[in-house]
Amino acid sequence: MIKTLNDLDAALLLWINSFHSPFFDQFMNLVSGKWVWVPMYVGIFIVLAMRLGFKPKLVAILATIGIALFFSDFVCSEVIRPIFNRPRPTQLGSGISHLVHIVDNYRGGDYGFPSCHASNSFMLATTATLLFRNKILSAFFFLWALAMCYSRAYLGVHYPGDLLAGAVWGTIVAFALYALVNRYYTLTEVKTAKHTQLISIVGALTFVLLAIVSAVQICVA
């Protein structure tokens, strides 16, 4: 049973990884980056600060997100991964590394189950949904999280199973931390925050900018 699931996981990964082109090699590599999304994170902070002001509740929400990130990222990479020790598709131990299209010689770390990118992005998407209760913003965040996951499979550094496990873990962490904090310190008033479209606009513009940069890199190469 496990072997069958692993074979299906590898086949799906190789299928996704096969749809590569010079433009998308650059684009997906950029989408997968962490620092390029800082403007969107700043947008979240600005919207929260506009709604709450610089008060203890703002600190409580930021602390909740920070703690959720710790459990989402640290536990994923330092606790769960060493238990399974599943090599990334790009690593020699995977048995399929010779079939994987590798971008800019990027292979990631040794192990990839579960995916921290998937865990962190779905944690943030779920947390934002619970905080803002805005359908458009929630749709954007989950599309963003899916794009992050797809980029990892496209780059060949995670199996779909790694991404699914990471997404589930990040979602559980978000629900658990939100429920725990909201039980003692109500967070529901954030759902009336204005200008939440600022977050999705900044995120969408980031995608556009990454596409432009990718196109320019291809042209000058």
Short mmCIF file of C-alpha atoms in Angstrom, two decimals:
data_model
loop_
_atom_site.label_atom_id
_atom_site.label_comp_id
_atom_site.label_asym_id
_atom_site.label_seq_id
_atom_site.Cartn_x
_atom_site.Cartn_y
_atom_site.Cartn_z
CA MET A 1 0.00 0.00 0.00
CA ILE A 2 2.76 2.45 1.00
CA LYS A 3 4.77 1.56 -2.10
CA THR A 4 1.73 2.17 -4.32
CA LEU A 5 1.15 5.60 -2.74
CA ASN A 6 4.84 6.48 -3.13
CA ASP A 7 4.77 5.43 -6.79
CA LEU A 8 1.66 7.53 -7.43
CA ASP A 9 3.24 10.48 -5.62
CA ALA A 10 6.39 10.20 -7.74
CA ALA A 11 4.40 9.86 -10.97
CA LEU A 12 2.32 12.95 -10.18
CA LEU A 13 5.44 14.93 -9.24
CA LEU A 14 7.18 14.01 -12.50
CA TRP A 15 4.05 14.97 -14.46
CA ILE A 16 3.87 18.41 -12.84
CA ASN A 17 7.62 18.88 -13.15
CA SER A 18 7.54 18.03 -16.87
CA PHE A 19 5.69 21.23 -17.84
CA HIS A 20 8.71 23.46 -17.74
CA SER A 21 9.90 26.39 -19.87
CA PRO A 22 12.60 29.06 -19.46
CA PHE A 23 10.01 31.66 -18.40
CA PHE A 24 8.30 29.46 -15.81
CA ASP A 25 11.66 28.21 -14.53
CA GLN A 26 12.44 31.80 -13.56
CA PHE A 27 8.91 32.66 -12.46
CA MET A 28 8.37 29.64 -10.21
CA ASN A 29 11.80 30.08 -8.69
CA LEU A 30 10.85 33.63 -7.73
CA VAL A 31 7.36 32.70 -6.51
CA SER A 32 8.94 30.09 -4.25
CA GLY A 33 11.11 32.73 -2.57
CA LYS A 34 10.31 33.93 0.94
CA TRP A 35 11.51 37.53 0.91
CA VAL A 36 9.60 38.60 -2.22
CA TRP A 37 6.37 38.35 -0.22
CA VAL A 38 7.47 40.77 2.51
CA PRO A 39 5.40 43.64 0.97
CA MET A 40 2.26 41.51 1.33
CA TYR A 41 3.12 40.76 4.95
CA VAL A 42 3.62 44.48 5.53
CA GLY A 43 0.18 45.02 3.99
CA ILE A 44 -1.33 42.66 6.59
CA PHE A 45 0.35 44.64 9.37
CA ILE A 46 -0.86 47.97 7.98
CA VAL A 47 -4.49 46.79 7.72
CA LEU A 48 -4.39 45.39 11.26
CA ALA A 49 -2.79 48.58 12.61
CA MET A 50 -5.41 50.75 10.86
CA ARG A 51 -8.20 48.72 12.47
CA LEU A 52 -6.78 48.27 15.96
CA GLY A 53 -4.21 51.01 16.40
CA PHE A 54 -1.00 50.32 18.25
CA LYS A 55 -2.72 48.62 21.16
CA PRO A 56 -2.29 45.34 23.07
CA LYS A 57 -4.74 43.55 20.77
CA LEU A 58 -2.47 44.24 17.78
CA VAL A 59 0.44 42.74 19.70
CA ALA A 60 -1.72 39.73 20.62
CA ILE A 61 -2.63 39.08 16.99
CA LEU A 62 0.95 39.48 15.76
CA ALA A 63 2.11 37.19 18.56
CA THR A 64 -0.52 34.62 17.55
CA ILE A 65 0.73 34.69 13.95
CA GLY A 66 4.34 34.46 15.14
CA ILE A 67 3.65 31.49 17.42
CA ALA A 68 1.66 29.81 14.67
CA LEU A 69 4.61 30.32 12.31
CA PHE A 70 6.93 28.72 14.86
CA PHE A 71 4.78 25.61 15.18
CA SER A 72 4.14 25.56 11.44
CA ASP A 73 7.77 25.90 10.36
CA PHE A 74 9.99 24.70 13.21
CA VAL A 75 7.95 21.65 14.17
CA CYS A 76 7.58 20.76 10.50
CA SER A 77 11.31 20.95 9.74
CA GLU A 78 12.91 19.97 13.04
CA VAL A 79 10.43 17.49 14.55
CA ILE A 80 8.35 15.83 11.82
CA ARG A 81 10.93 15.60 9.02
CA PRO A 82 13.54 13.70 11.07
CA ILE A 83 10.89 11.10 11.88
CA PHE A 84 10.19 10.25 8.23
CA ASN A 85 13.53 11.16 6.58
CA ARG A 86 11.93 11.18 3.14
CA PRO A 87 14.43 12.42 0.52
CA ARG A 88 13.32 15.21 -1.77
CA PRO A 89 12.71 14.16 -5.40
CA THR A 90 15.85 16.10 -6.41
CA GLN A 91 18.09 14.17 -4.01
CA LEU A 92 19.90 11.01 -5.08
CA GLY A 93 18.19 8.95 -2.38
CA SER A 94 14.79 9.50 -3.99
CA GLY A 95 15.50 7.13 -6.86
CA ILE A 96 13.98 9.53 -9.40
CA SER A 97 16.41 12.45 -9.20
CA HIS A 98 17.72 11.66 -12.69
CA LEU A 99 14.20 12.20 -14.07
CA VAL A 100 13.54 15.52 -12.31
CA HIS A 101 13.97 18.82 -14.15
CA ILE A 102 16.14 20.89 -11.81
CA VAL A 103 16.12 24.70 -12.02
CA ASP A 104 19.38 26.60 -11.46
CA ASN A 105 20.83 23.54 -9.73
CA TYR A 106 18.45 24.11 -6.81
CA ARG A 107 17.77 20.86 -4.99
CA GLY A 108 16.64 22.04 -1.55
CA GLY A 109 17.68 20.28 1.65
CA ASP A 110 17.98 16.54 2.14
CA TYR A 111 14.44 15.81 3.32
CA GLY A 112 11.10 17.26 2.29
CA PHE A 113 8.21 15.59 4.16
CA PRO A 114 6.25 17.59 5.02
CA SER A 115 6.74 20.82 3.08
CA CYS A 116 7.41 23.89 5.24
CA HIS A 117 6.44 26.17 2.34
CA ALA A 118 3.04 24.49 2.18
CA SER A 119 2.66 24.48 5.95
CA ASN A 120 3.53 28.16 6.35
CA SER A 121 1.47 29.40 3.42
CA PHE A 122 -1.65 27.47 4.42
CA MET A 123 -1.17 28.52 8.03
CA LEU A 124 -1.16 32.17 6.96
CA ALA A 125 -4.07 31.72 4.55
CA THR A 126 -6.17 30.02 7.24
CA THR A 127 -5.21 32.57 9.90
CA ALA A 128 -6.09 35.46 7.58
CA THR A 129 -9.43 33.84 6.81
CA LEU A 130 -10.24 33.42 10.48
CA LEU A 131 -9.18 36.97 11.33
CA PHE A 132 -10.65 39.03 8.51
CA ARG A 133 -13.64 36.89 7.47
CA ASN A 134 -13.43 38.43 3.98
CA LYS A 135 -14.33 36.09 1.11
CA ILE A 136 -12.29 37.88 -1.56
CA LEU A 137 -9.21 38.12 0.64
CA SER A 138 -9.58 34.48 1.70
CA ALA A 139 -9.83 33.38 -1.94
CA PHE A 140 -6.67 35.33 -2.77
CA PHE A 141 -4.73 33.87 0.14
CA PHE A 142 -5.63 30.28 -0.70
CA LEU A 143 -4.78 30.86 -4.37
CA TRP A 144 -1.46 32.29 -3.18
CA ALA A 145 -0.89 29.24 -0.96
CA LEU A 146 -1.68 26.90 -3.87
CA ALA A 147 0.72 28.85 -6.11
CA MET A 148 3.43 28.42 -3.48
CA CYS A 149 2.75 24.68 -3.38
CA TYR A 150 2.70 24.35 -7.16
CA SER A 151 6.01 26.19 -7.43
CA ARG A 152 7.63 23.66 -5.09
CA ALA A 153 6.42 20.72 -7.17
CA TYR A 154 7.37 22.52 -10.39
CA LEU A 155 10.90 23.00 -9.05
CA GLY A 156 10.96 19.30 -8.18
CA VAL A 157 11.84 19.80 -4.51
CA HIS A 158 8.61 18.39 -3.06
CA TYR A 159 6.28 15.53 -3.84
CA PRO A 160 2.56 16.37 -3.89
CA GLY A 161 2.27 14.24 -0.74
CA ASP A 162 4.81 16.49 1.00
CA LEU A 163 2.73 19.51 0.04
CA LEU A 164 -0.57 17.97 1.12
CA ALA A 165 0.85 16.98 4.50
CA GLY A 166 2.34 20.43 4.97
CA ALA A 167 -0.92 22.14 4.04
CA VAL A 168 -2.87 19.99 6.51
CA TRP A 169 -0.37 20.66 9.30
CA GLY A 170 -0.35 24.43 8.69
CA THR A 171 -4.16 24.55 8.65
CA ILE A 172 -4.40 22.59 11.91
CA VAL A 173 -1.89 24.91 13.58
CA ALA A 174 -3.84 28.00 12.45
CA PHE A 175 -7.18 26.69 13.71
CA ALA A 176 -5.71 25.51 17.02
CA LEU A 177 -3.85 28.74 17.82
CA TYR A 178 -6.75 30.95 16.78
CA ALA A 179 -9.21 28.97 18.88
CA LEU A 180 -6.90 29.00 21.89
CA VAL A 181 -6.17 32.74 21.76
CA ASN A 182 -9.74 33.71 20.89
CA ARG A 183 -10.99 31.78 23.90
CA TYR A 184 -9.19 34.12 26.28
CA TYR A 185 -8.71 37.23 24.16
CA THR A 186 -11.44 37.90 21.59
CA LEU A 187 -10.17 38.54 18.07
CA THR A 188 -13.51 38.79 16.28
CA GLU A 189 -13.49 42.58 15.90
CA VAL A 190 -10.77 42.31 13.26
CA LYS A 191 -13.38 41.08 10.78
CA THR A 192 -14.60 44.68 10.44
CA ALA A 193 -11.18 45.85 9.23
CA LYS A 194 -11.31 48.22 6.26
CA HIS A 195 -9.05 48.32 3.22
CA THR A 196 -8.38 44.58 3.30
CA GLN A 197 -8.19 44.81 -0.49
CA LEU A 198 -4.79 46.44 0.05
CA ILE A 199 -3.38 43.05 0.99
CA SER A 200 -4.66 41.24 -2.10
CA ILE A 201 -3.68 44.16 -4.36
CA VAL A 202 -0.10 44.13 -3.06
CA GLY A 203 -0.01 40.34 -3.43
CA ALA A 204 -1.37 40.46 -6.99
CA LEU A 205 1.08 43.20 -7.95
CA THR A 206 3.89 41.06 -6.57
CA PHE A 207 2.86 38.25 -8.92
CA VAL A 208 2.83 40.71 -11.82
CA LEU A 209 6.25 42.08 -10.88
CA LEU A 210 7.70 38.57 -10.64
CA ALA A 211 6.31 37.79 -14.11
CA ILE A 212 7.90 40.96 -15.53
CA VAL A 213 11.25 40.22 -13.89
CA SER A 214 11.14 36.65 -15.24
CA ALA A 215 10.39 37.87 -18.77
CA VAL A 216 13.23 40.40 -18.60
CA GLN A 217 15.66 37.76 -17.38
CA ILE A 218 14.75 35.52 -20.31
CA CYS A 219 15.19 38.39 -22.78
CA VAL A 220 18.63 39.38 -21.52
CA ALA A 221 19.90 35.82 -21.07
#
